[in-house]
Short mmCIF file of C-alpha atoms in Angstrom, two decimals:
data_model
loop_
_atom_site.label_atom_id
_atom_site.label_comp_id
_atom_site.label_asym_id
_atom_site.label_seq_id
_atom_site.Cartn_x
_atom_site.Cartn_y
_atom_site.Cartn_z
CA MET A 120 -0.27 -0.02 -0.08
CA LYS A 121 0.83 3.82 -0.27
CA SER A 122 1.69 6.19 2.13
CA THR A 123 -0.95 8.90 2.69
CA PRO A 124 0.31 11.16 0.64
CA PHE A 125 1.53 14.71 0.90
CA PRO A 126 -0.50 17.01 -1.69
CA PHE A 127 1.58 20.61 -0.73
CA SER A 128 -0.09 22.06 -3.77
CA SER A 129 -1.09 25.13 -3.34
CA SER A 130 -5.26 25.72 -3.61
CA SER A 131 -5.38 28.73 -5.63
CA SER A 132 -3.55 27.13 -8.44
CA ASN A 133 -4.32 24.41 -11.24
CA ASN A 134 -0.77 24.04 -12.62
CA ASN A 135 2.25 22.41 -12.34
CA ASN A 136 4.52 26.01 -12.32
CA GLY A 137 2.93 27.83 -8.93
CA SER A 138 3.78 30.72 -10.93
CA THR A 139 2.49 33.14 -13.62
CA GLY A 140 4.76 34.81 -16.28
CA THR A 141 8.01 33.96 -16.21
CA PRO A 142 10.54 35.12 -14.55
CA GLY A 143 13.37 37.35 -15.04
CA SER A 144 12.12 37.94 -18.46
CA HIS A 145 13.51 41.39 -18.73
CA LEU A 146 16.83 39.78 -17.77
CA HIS A 147 16.86 37.02 -20.98
CA GLY A 148 -18.09 16.84 -17.15
CA LYS A 149 -16.03 12.91 -17.23
CA ARG A 150 -12.81 14.17 -14.96
CA ASP A 151 -14.33 15.76 -11.89
CA LYS A 152 -16.63 12.71 -11.52
CA GLN A 153 -13.70 9.65 -12.22
CA THR A 154 -12.22 11.76 -9.69
CA LEU A 155 -14.60 12.47 -7.19
CA ASN A 156 -15.01 8.84 -6.89
CA ILE A 157 -11.50 7.86 -6.14
CA ILE A 158 -11.79 11.08 -3.48
CA MET A 159 -15.29 9.76 -1.61
CA GLY A 160 -14.19 5.45 -2.52
CA LYS A 161 -10.38 5.61 -0.92
CA ALA A 162 -9.11 9.07 -0.02
CA MET A 163 -12.08 10.18 2.27
CA PRO A 164 -11.62 8.27 4.43
CA CYS A 165 -7.91 9.90 5.60
CA LEU A 166 -9.08 13.81 3.44
CA LEU A 167 -10.59 15.23 7.19
CA SER A 168 -7.47 13.80 10.09
CA THR A 169 -5.36 15.09 7.62
CA PHE A 170 -5.77 18.12 6.14
CA ALA A 171 -5.34 20.20 8.57
CA ILE A 172 -1.73 19.71 9.58
CA THR A 173 -1.03 19.18 6.09
CA THR A 174 -2.37 22.99 5.66
CA ILE A 175 0.04 24.88 8.59
CA PHE A 176 3.08 23.01 6.95
CA THR A 177 2.36 24.68 3.11
CA PHE A 178 2.66 27.97 5.05
CA PHE A 179 6.22 27.19 5.91
CA LEU A 180 7.60 24.85 3.67
CA TYR A 181 7.31 27.18 -0.69
CA SER A 182 8.44 23.66 -1.72
CA PRO A 183 5.68 20.95 -2.01
CA ASP A 184 5.92 17.76 -1.15
CA PRO A 185 10.16 17.58 -1.01
CA PHE A 186 9.52 14.32 1.56
CA ASN A 187 9.75 10.91 -0.09
CA LEU A 188 6.85 9.07 0.46
CA THR A 189 8.33 6.42 -1.56
CA PRO A 190 5.64 3.79 -1.31
CA PRO A 191 6.02 0.09 -2.39
CA PRO A 192 5.74 -2.67 -0.57
CA LYS A 193 9.14 -4.01 -1.94
CA GLN A 194 10.50 -1.18 -0.20
CA THR A 195 10.69 0.32 2.95
CA GLN A 196 12.44 2.61 4.24
CA THR A 197 15.73 2.86 7.31
CA GLN A 198 14.59 0.95 9.99
CA ARG A 199 17.32 0.29 11.67
CA GLN A 200 18.61 1.15 15.33
CA GLN A 201 19.43 5.17 15.39
CA GLN A 202 23.77 5.49 16.48
CA GLY A 203 24.06 8.56 19.48
CA GLY A 204 25.51 10.72 18.78
CA ASP A 205 28.26 12.91 20.00
CA ASP A 206 27.49 14.99 22.45
CA HIS A 207 30.36 16.48 23.71
CA HIS A 208 30.61 18.23 20.05
CA LEU A 209 29.19 21.54 21.03
CA LEU A 210 28.23 23.51 18.40
CA ASP A 211 27.40 27.86 19.22
CA GLN A 212 26.13 29.26 15.61
CA THR A 213 30.22 31.03 14.77
CA ILE A 214 31.78 28.25 13.03
CA SER A 215 34.60 28.23 12.24
CA LEU A 216 36.06 29.03 9.02
CA LYS A 217 39.48 28.06 7.24
CA PRO A 218 40.11 28.14 3.73
CA PRO A 219 38.98 26.54 1.02
CA THR A 220 41.88 23.55 0.50
CA SER A 221 42.13 20.72 -1.29
CA PRO A 222 45.32 18.02 -0.64
CA PRO A 223 47.61 17.61 -3.05
CA ASN A 224 47.92 16.27 -6.63
CA LEU A 225 44.43 18.54 -7.33
CA LYS A 226 44.19 17.26 -10.95
CA VAL A 227 41.27 15.59 -11.84
CA GLU A 228 42.20 12.85 -14.86
CA GLU A 229 39.19 12.69 -16.99
CA ASN A 230 38.83 8.93 -16.71
CA CYS A 231 38.33 9.17 -12.67
CA GLU A 232 34.80 7.99 -11.89
CA LEU A 233 34.27 10.24 -9.58
CA PHE A 234 31.17 8.43 -8.31
CA LYS A 235 32.62 5.91 -7.02
CA GLY A 236 34.91 6.53 -4.27
CA ARG A 237 33.93 7.15 -0.35
CA TRP A 238 33.00 9.61 2.71
CA VAL A 239 36.75 10.58 4.40
CA PRO A 240 37.68 12.10 7.57
CA ASP A 241 38.33 16.24 6.87
CA HIS A 242 38.50 18.20 9.73
CA GLU A 243 38.44 21.34 7.34
CA GLY A 244 35.61 22.00 8.72
CA ALA A 245 32.86 24.04 7.37
CA ARG A 246 33.13 26.15 3.85
CA TYR A 247 31.03 28.56 5.05
CA ASN A 248 28.93 30.25 7.99
CA ASN A 249 26.01 32.22 8.67
CA TRP A 250 27.51 35.78 8.51
CA SER A 251 30.40 34.87 5.37
CA CYS A 252 27.01 33.41 3.79
CA PRO A 253 23.91 35.69 4.62
CA THR A 254 21.30 34.22 1.92
CA ILE A 255 21.67 31.49 3.35
CA PRO A 256 17.75 29.78 3.78
CA ASP A 257 16.28 29.80 7.58
CA SER A 258 14.86 26.36 7.18
CA LYS A 259 18.22 24.71 5.87
CA ASN A 260 20.24 27.59 8.73
CA CYS A 261 20.19 24.25 11.32
CA PHE A 262 22.96 25.78 13.58
CA ARG A 263 20.94 28.45 14.00
CA HIS A 264 17.92 26.16 15.03
CA GLY A 265 20.23 24.30 17.47
CA ARG A 266 21.88 21.72 15.91
CA LYS A 267 24.49 21.24 18.63
CA ASP A 268 27.61 17.91 16.66
CA LYS A 269 29.50 19.58 13.79
CA ASP A 270 30.88 16.34 13.22
CA PHE A 271 29.16 15.88 10.53
CA LEU A 272 31.23 19.14 8.82
CA ASN A 273 34.63 16.84 9.16
CA TRP A 274 33.84 14.96 5.94
CA ARG A 275 34.91 15.01 1.93
CA TRP A 276 33.67 12.80 -0.23
CA LYS A 277 37.55 10.44 -2.03
CA PRO A 278 36.98 8.69 -5.09
CA ASP A 279 38.44 5.29 -6.00
CA GLY A 280 42.10 6.37 -7.37
CA CYS A 281 41.99 10.08 -7.53
CA VAL A 282 41.52 13.59 -6.08
CA LEU A 283 38.33 15.27 -5.65
CA GLN A 284 39.11 19.38 -5.77
CA LYS A 285 37.33 21.16 -3.17
CA PHE A 286 34.89 24.20 -5.12
CA ASP A 287 37.36 26.87 -5.93
CA PRO A 288 34.79 30.31 -6.80
CA LYS A 289 37.75 31.46 -8.66
CA GLU A 290 38.02 28.49 -10.80
CA PHE A 291 34.38 28.10 -11.81
CA PHE A 292 33.70 32.28 -12.84
CA GLY A 293 36.12 31.49 -14.46
CA ILE A 294 34.32 28.46 -16.92
CA VAL A 295 30.93 30.57 -16.81
CA ARG A 296 31.68 33.92 -16.92
CA GLY A 297 29.61 36.14 -19.29
CA LYS A 298 26.33 32.72 -19.06
CA THR A 299 23.20 31.97 -17.70
CA MET A 300 23.22 29.30 -15.25
CA ALA A 301 19.46 27.55 -14.26
CA PHE A 302 18.46 24.98 -11.78
CA VAL A 303 15.84 23.00 -12.38
CA GLY A 304 13.64 21.69 -10.72
CA ASP A 305 11.77 20.85 -7.00
CA SER A 306 13.13 22.14 -4.00
CA VAL A 307 16.00 20.10 -3.33
CA ALA A 308 16.75 21.75 -7.09
CA ARG A 309 16.78 24.85 -5.11
CA ASN A 310 18.88 23.68 -2.73
CA HIS A 311 20.97 22.77 -4.96
CA PHE A 312 21.30 26.18 -6.16
CA GLU A 313 21.72 28.06 -2.57
CA SER A 314 24.77 25.97 -1.55
CA LEU A 315 26.34 27.01 -4.83
CA LEU A 316 25.52 30.51 -3.93
CA CYS A 317 26.91 30.23 -0.47
CA LEU A 318 30.11 29.11 -2.09
CA LEU A 319 30.45 31.59 -4.75
CA SER A 320 29.77 34.04 -1.90
CA GLN A 321 33.49 33.13 -0.26
CA LEU A 322 34.61 36.05 -2.59
CA LEU A 323 32.37 39.18 -1.25
CA GLN A 324 34.41 41.29 -1.39
CA GLU A 325 36.12 41.20 -5.28
CA GLU A 326 32.23 40.32 -6.32
CA ALA A 327 28.35 40.44 -4.41
CA PRO A 328 25.65 38.81 -5.66
CA VAL A 329 22.71 41.35 -6.75
CA GLU A 330 18.94 39.83 -6.33
CA ALA A 331 17.52 41.13 -9.95
CA TYR A 332 14.47 38.53 -9.66
CA LYS A 333 11.94 37.01 -6.91
CA ASP A 334 8.63 35.48 -8.17
CA ALA A 335 5.98 36.34 -5.29
CA ASP A 336 5.66 32.21 -3.95
CA ASP A 337 9.77 33.09 -3.54
CA ARG A 338 10.23 29.49 -5.71
CA ASN A 339 11.75 31.26 -9.60
CA ARG A 340 14.78 33.55 -8.46
CA ILE A 341 18.30 34.63 -9.59
CA TRP A 342 21.71 36.33 -8.69
CA HIS A 343 23.85 37.96 -10.58
CA PHE A 344 27.49 38.95 -10.34
CA PRO A 345 28.12 41.66 -13.03
CA LYS A 346 32.04 42.36 -12.51
CA HIS A 347 31.44 38.30 -13.64
CA ASP A 348 28.72 38.27 -15.98
CA PHE A 349 27.47 35.45 -15.10
CA ILE A 350 23.59 35.17 -13.73
CA LEU A 351 22.08 32.43 -11.92
CA LYS A 352 18.83 30.82 -11.33
CA VAL A 353 16.45 28.72 -10.32
CA ILE A 354 13.39 27.98 -12.17
CA TRP A 355 10.62 25.72 -9.97
CA THR A 356 9.11 23.03 -11.86
CA LYS A 357 7.46 19.69 -9.91
CA PHE A 358 7.65 17.06 -12.80
CA LEU A 359 10.29 19.10 -15.95
CA VAL A 360 7.05 17.52 -18.10
CA ALA A 361 3.53 19.87 -18.14
CA GLY A 362 1.05 18.81 -15.56
CA GLU A 363 -2.01 20.56 -13.64
CA GLU A 364 -3.92 18.74 -10.07
CA ARG A 365 -6.96 18.00 -9.47
CA MET A 366 -9.18 20.17 -7.48
CA ILE A 367 -12.26 19.47 -5.55
CA ASN A 368 -15.17 22.58 -5.90
CA SER A 369 -12.09 24.36 -7.50
CA THR A 370 -10.72 24.71 -3.78
CA THR A 371 -9.44 21.18 -2.11
CA SER A 372 -6.25 19.60 -3.76
CA ALA A 373 -7.56 16.28 -4.38
CA GLY A 374 -3.78 14.77 -4.58
CA ILE A 375 -4.39 13.40 -7.79
CA HIS A 376 -1.79 15.01 -10.41
CA ASP A 377 -2.50 15.37 -14.44
CA LEU A 378 1.60 14.74 -16.34
CA TYR A 379 1.28 14.81 -20.19
CA LEU A 380 4.76 13.45 -21.21
CA ASP A 381 4.38 15.11 -24.56
CA ARG A 382 4.62 18.80 -23.36
CA LEU A 383 7.78 20.32 -20.84
CA ASP A 384 6.41 22.69 -18.13
CA GLU A 385 6.28 25.80 -19.67
CA ASN A 386 7.04 27.28 -16.83
CA TRP A 387 11.43 26.42 -17.58
CA ALA A 388 10.71 25.69 -21.05
CA ARG A 389 10.54 28.71 -22.42
CA ASP A 390 13.73 29.93 -21.31
CA LEU A 391 15.75 26.97 -22.33
CA HIS A 392 16.86 28.85 -25.88
CA ALA A 393 18.54 31.80 -23.22
CA LEU A 394 20.03 29.12 -20.92
CA ASP A 395 24.16 28.06 -21.46
CA TYR A 396 23.62 25.94 -18.23
CA VAL A 397 21.60 23.68 -17.15
CA ILE A 398 21.30 21.63 -14.24
CA ILE A 399 18.28 19.21 -14.41
CA SER A 400 16.70 17.23 -11.36
CA GLY A 401 12.78 16.84 -9.68
CA VAL A 402 12.40 13.24 -8.37
CA HIS A 403 10.07 13.95 -4.70
CA TRP A 404 7.12 14.56 -6.79
CA PHE A 405 6.22 11.84 -8.12
CA PHE A 406 5.08 9.75 -5.60
CA ARG A 407 2.24 10.77 -5.13
CA ALA A 408 -1.18 9.49 -7.44
CA ILE A 409 -1.25 10.72 -11.24
CA TYR A 410 -2.75 9.37 -14.06
CA LEU A 411 0.13 10.03 -17.32
CA HIS A 412 -1.53 10.88 -20.42
CA GLN A 413 -0.36 11.14 -24.19
CA ASP A 414 -1.12 11.84 -27.26
CA SER A 415 -4.78 12.20 -25.72
CA LYS A 416 -4.81 9.05 -24.47
CA VAL A 417 -4.02 7.56 -20.64
CA VAL A 418 -1.66 5.29 -20.86
CA GLY A 419 -0.81 4.85 -17.27
CA CYS A 420 -0.84 5.68 -13.47
CA ILE A 421 1.30 6.06 -10.83
CA TYR A 422 -0.78 4.37 -7.48
CA CYS A 423 -3.84 3.99 -9.35
CA ASN A 424 -5.08 0.79 -9.12
CA GLU A 425 -7.72 0.82 -11.42
CA PRO A 426 -8.90 -2.01 -13.96
CA ASN A 427 -7.95 -0.91 -17.63
CA VAL A 428 -5.61 1.68 -16.54
CA THR A 429 -1.88 0.27 -17.09
CA ASN A 430 -0.07 0.74 -13.21
CA TRP A 431 2.96 1.77 -14.02
CA ASP A 432 6.11 3.10 -11.14
CA VAL A 433 7.46 5.18 -10.03
CA LYS A 434 10.48 5.00 -12.10
CA MET A 435 8.74 4.76 -15.18
CA ALA A 436 7.23 8.43 -15.13
CA VAL A 437 10.62 9.66 -14.11
CA LYS A 438 12.06 8.23 -17.12
CA MET A 439 9.43 9.19 -19.77
CA ALA A 440 9.22 12.81 -17.98
CA LEU A 441 13.48 13.38 -18.47
CA ARG A 442 13.54 12.13 -21.51
CA ALA A 443 10.52 14.32 -22.12
CA ALA A 444 13.14 17.43 -21.24
CA LEU A 445 16.61 16.09 -22.71
CA ASP A 446 15.40 15.04 -26.30
CA ARG A 447 14.00 19.21 -26.18
CA ILE A 448 16.77 20.03 -25.46
CA ASN A 449 19.07 18.12 -27.33
CA ASN A 450 16.39 18.98 -31.05
CA CYS A 451 16.31 23.03 -29.72
CA LYS A 452 17.71 24.97 -32.65
CA GLU A 453 17.81 27.99 -31.00
CA CYS A 454 19.96 26.84 -28.00
CA LYS A 455 23.11 26.30 -30.15
CA LYS A 456 25.75 25.77 -26.98
CA THR A 457 23.45 24.53 -24.08
CA VAL A 458 25.42 21.71 -21.33
CA VAL A 459 23.19 19.89 -19.75
CA VAL A 460 24.15 18.27 -16.16
CA VAL A 461 22.26 15.89 -14.44
CA ARG A 462 21.68 15.76 -11.12
CA THR A 463 20.44 11.97 -9.94
CA PHE A 464 17.73 11.92 -6.76
CA SER A 465 18.38 12.43 -3.71
CA PRO A 466 17.65 10.21 -1.01
CA SER A 467 15.88 10.24 1.74
CA HIS A 468 16.82 9.69 5.54
CA PHE A 469 13.59 9.18 7.09
CA GLU A 470 14.91 5.89 10.29
CA ASN A 471 11.48 4.25 12.41
CA GLY A 472 8.97 5.76 10.12
CA LEU A 473 7.81 8.48 7.83
CA TRP A 474 7.17 12.04 8.00
CA ASN A 475 3.88 11.33 9.56
CA THR A 476 4.77 9.13 11.64
CA GLY A 477 7.30 9.54 13.71
CA GLY A 478 10.41 9.20 11.25
CA THR A 479 13.98 10.92 12.18
CA CYS A 480 16.95 11.30 11.17
CA ASN A 481 19.30 12.45 14.11
CA ARG A 482 22.28 10.63 13.05
CA THR A 483 25.58 12.60 13.68
CA GLY A 484 27.97 10.73 11.18
CA PRO A 485 27.88 9.38 7.59
CA ALA A 486 26.32 5.48 8.28
CA ARG A 487 28.39 2.53 6.36
CA GLU A 488 26.85 1.72 3.08
CA LEU A 489 25.25 -1.88 5.14
CA GLU A 490 23.90 0.23 8.17
CA ILE A 491 20.65 2.54 5.53
CA ASP A 492 18.26 0.26 3.98
CA SER A 493 18.95 1.40 0.76
CA GLY A 494 14.88 0.59 -1.15
CA SER A 495 14.38 -0.75 -4.26
CA ASP A 496 13.49 3.04 -5.90
CA VAL A 497 15.89 4.71 -4.31
CA TYR A 498 18.70 2.64 -6.71
CA GLU A 499 16.02 1.90 -9.42
CA VAL A 500 15.46 5.19 -9.66
CA ARG A 501 19.19 6.50 -10.77
CA ASP A 502 19.50 3.35 -13.03
CA LYS A 503 16.09 5.00 -15.11
CA GLN A 504 17.85 8.33 -14.95
CA VAL A 505 21.15 7.22 -16.41
CA GLU A 506 20.17 5.24 -18.88
CA GLU A 507 18.73 7.93 -19.97
CA PHE A 508 21.58 10.35 -19.71
CA GLN A 509 23.09 7.68 -21.77
CA ARG A 510 20.38 7.20 -24.52
CA VAL A 511 20.73 11.46 -25.19
CA ARG A 512 24.33 11.57 -25.39
CA LYS A 513 25.14 8.61 -28.08
CA LYS A 514 23.11 11.29 -30.16
CA VAL A 515 23.39 14.60 -28.99
CA LYS A 516 22.72 16.96 -31.81
CA LYS A 517 26.30 19.94 -33.02
CA GLY A 518 26.77 22.69 -30.19
CA LYS A 519 25.35 20.71 -27.23
CA LYS A 520 26.67 18.27 -23.64
CA PHE A 521 25.92 16.99 -21.69
CA GLY A 522 26.86 14.92 -18.03
CA VAL A 523 24.92 13.59 -15.25
CA LEU A 524 26.09 14.23 -11.23
CA ASP A 525 25.60 11.33 -9.80
CA ILE A 526 24.81 11.28 -6.64
CA THR A 527 22.80 9.54 -5.35
CA ARG A 528 25.02 6.64 -3.84
CA VAL A 529 27.01 9.63 -2.78
CA MET A 530 24.47 10.29 -0.33
CA ARG A 531 22.84 7.46 0.73
CA VAL A 532 25.86 7.36 3.34
CA ARG A 533 24.78 10.77 5.04
CA PRO A 534 21.68 10.02 6.82
CA ASP A 535 23.40 12.73 9.38
CA GLY A 536 23.32 16.04 6.61
CA HIS A 537 19.35 17.37 7.49
CA PRO A 538 18.09 19.55 8.98
CA GLY A 539 16.26 16.74 11.06
CA LEU A 540 14.57 18.51 13.80
CA PHE A 541 16.09 21.60 13.72
CA TRP A 542 14.70 23.99 10.96
CA GLY A 543 12.74 26.42 13.23
CA ASN A 544 9.24 25.37 11.67
CA GLN A 545 7.11 27.06 14.95
CA TRP A 546 4.07 25.08 13.42
CA MET A 547 5.33 22.08 13.46
CA LYS A 548 7.36 21.72 16.60
CA GLY A 549 8.08 17.15 16.51
CA TYR A 550 8.13 16.98 12.58
CA SER A 551 11.75 16.52 11.02
CA ASP A 552 12.70 17.43 7.86
CA CYS A 553 15.05 14.03 6.12
CA VAL A 554 15.01 15.52 2.35
CA HIS A 555 16.51 18.67 2.70
CA TRP A 556 20.24 19.02 3.98
CA CYS A 557 21.84 21.36 6.15
CA LEU A 558 24.22 24.72 5.11
CA PRO A 559 26.71 24.41 4.91
CA GLY A 560 26.63 20.26 5.04
CA PRO A 561 27.26 16.82 2.58
CA ILE A 562 25.02 19.06 -0.12
CA ASP A 563 28.27 21.12 -0.56
CA VAL A 564 30.30 18.32 -1.96
CA TRP A 565 27.70 18.36 -4.53
CA ASN A 566 28.70 22.04 -6.47
CA ASP A 567 32.73 20.20 -5.73
CA PHE A 568 31.03 17.48 -8.47
CA LEU A 569 29.29 20.25 -10.38
CA GLN A 570 32.91 22.39 -11.25
CA ALA A 571 35.24 18.94 -11.82
CA ILE A 572 32.25 18.45 -14.46
CA LEU A 573 32.39 21.59 -16.05
CA THR A 574 35.77 21.34 -16.45
CA ARG A 575 35.56 18.04 -18.19
CA LEU A 576 33.17 19.12 -21.01
CA ARG A 577 34.87 22.67 -21.42
#
């Protein structure tokens, strides 16, 4: 059975975007009945009991349904006993910073497999703090909200057979000077964007970023680095493809979505021609009831179990949505030299339950892989994403370049990196965020990877 879906979407909008207009454009009868039958027959028993708490949570978390609600019977959330933390490591809001350095032999070999390796101790600690990065969002600012341990900051990723260079803002600006980069995806894509903004902000004396755009829902944002003529965007999309949320009486979410696999979400696709770098991702929204449409027909459904409707699993829906996005980019005639990086599934780490059944993430250091219940969907979804990357790379059009930021296994053993209870939500005290990542935190390695990938693709 699937777990209770977490409908974060605004009840005032039926579109997939959550916003109107192009962010930063100044810079560049039958289905209703079916829906009611589903709700009355299946969802109404739990709808009233969850509606109040869902509504409260929506006001805080701008990013609808960031939580991984993976429910298939063959996948279980981690149920192992939590490891005890090192309580003697106390941390006030001042995190000591050391100049970012990397081990010797900084050059990353071209044939090195960056994502096969292990986490090793690195006592340089945080790369930034609340003062050196003023843009840390409140919900990711774990230390401000009382997290005391800091051991989770004292690790770096060591690929087998080579060295991964730590992020270097000057080197990164040398790659992206005069370009526009967009993170396209859900709230975890936003989390990645926020990490990069903090890392780039370590050159504040040379280059202070200017906020150029923010929409009313704070989902689409643009920052400009004038000295390097670099534009950094985050563009919100739930599914990459076009979608609608079904509503009851135009006001209440039905917890059901319709996706159109032959149409992209124009919130990001309309600006594709103006993007030099696209960091694309998105999975967490697929863990809910979804009807999938193609060529004006329903071709499948996730978590519906309806007669005469083909049952699709999450990984297949993710695969087809990503395929539509990558094909659109590859075939875009106006996109002359677009570089695309596919970021794979970022796993959540709820232990002893889900988000609404007491699930927590209280560990204070990396786990051994055997300690973590990998869950079938986590790696199966990742495999489908990598397959689509490999497929499009074999038929890449002139001028396009594709890379993959394969963080799934890397982050699977970092249950210590989430906000947990330390995310500052006064309305949801006692509920843990085990999906997003603390800033600073393990997510910063994603930008080490990103810099290495972009260097290879130059």
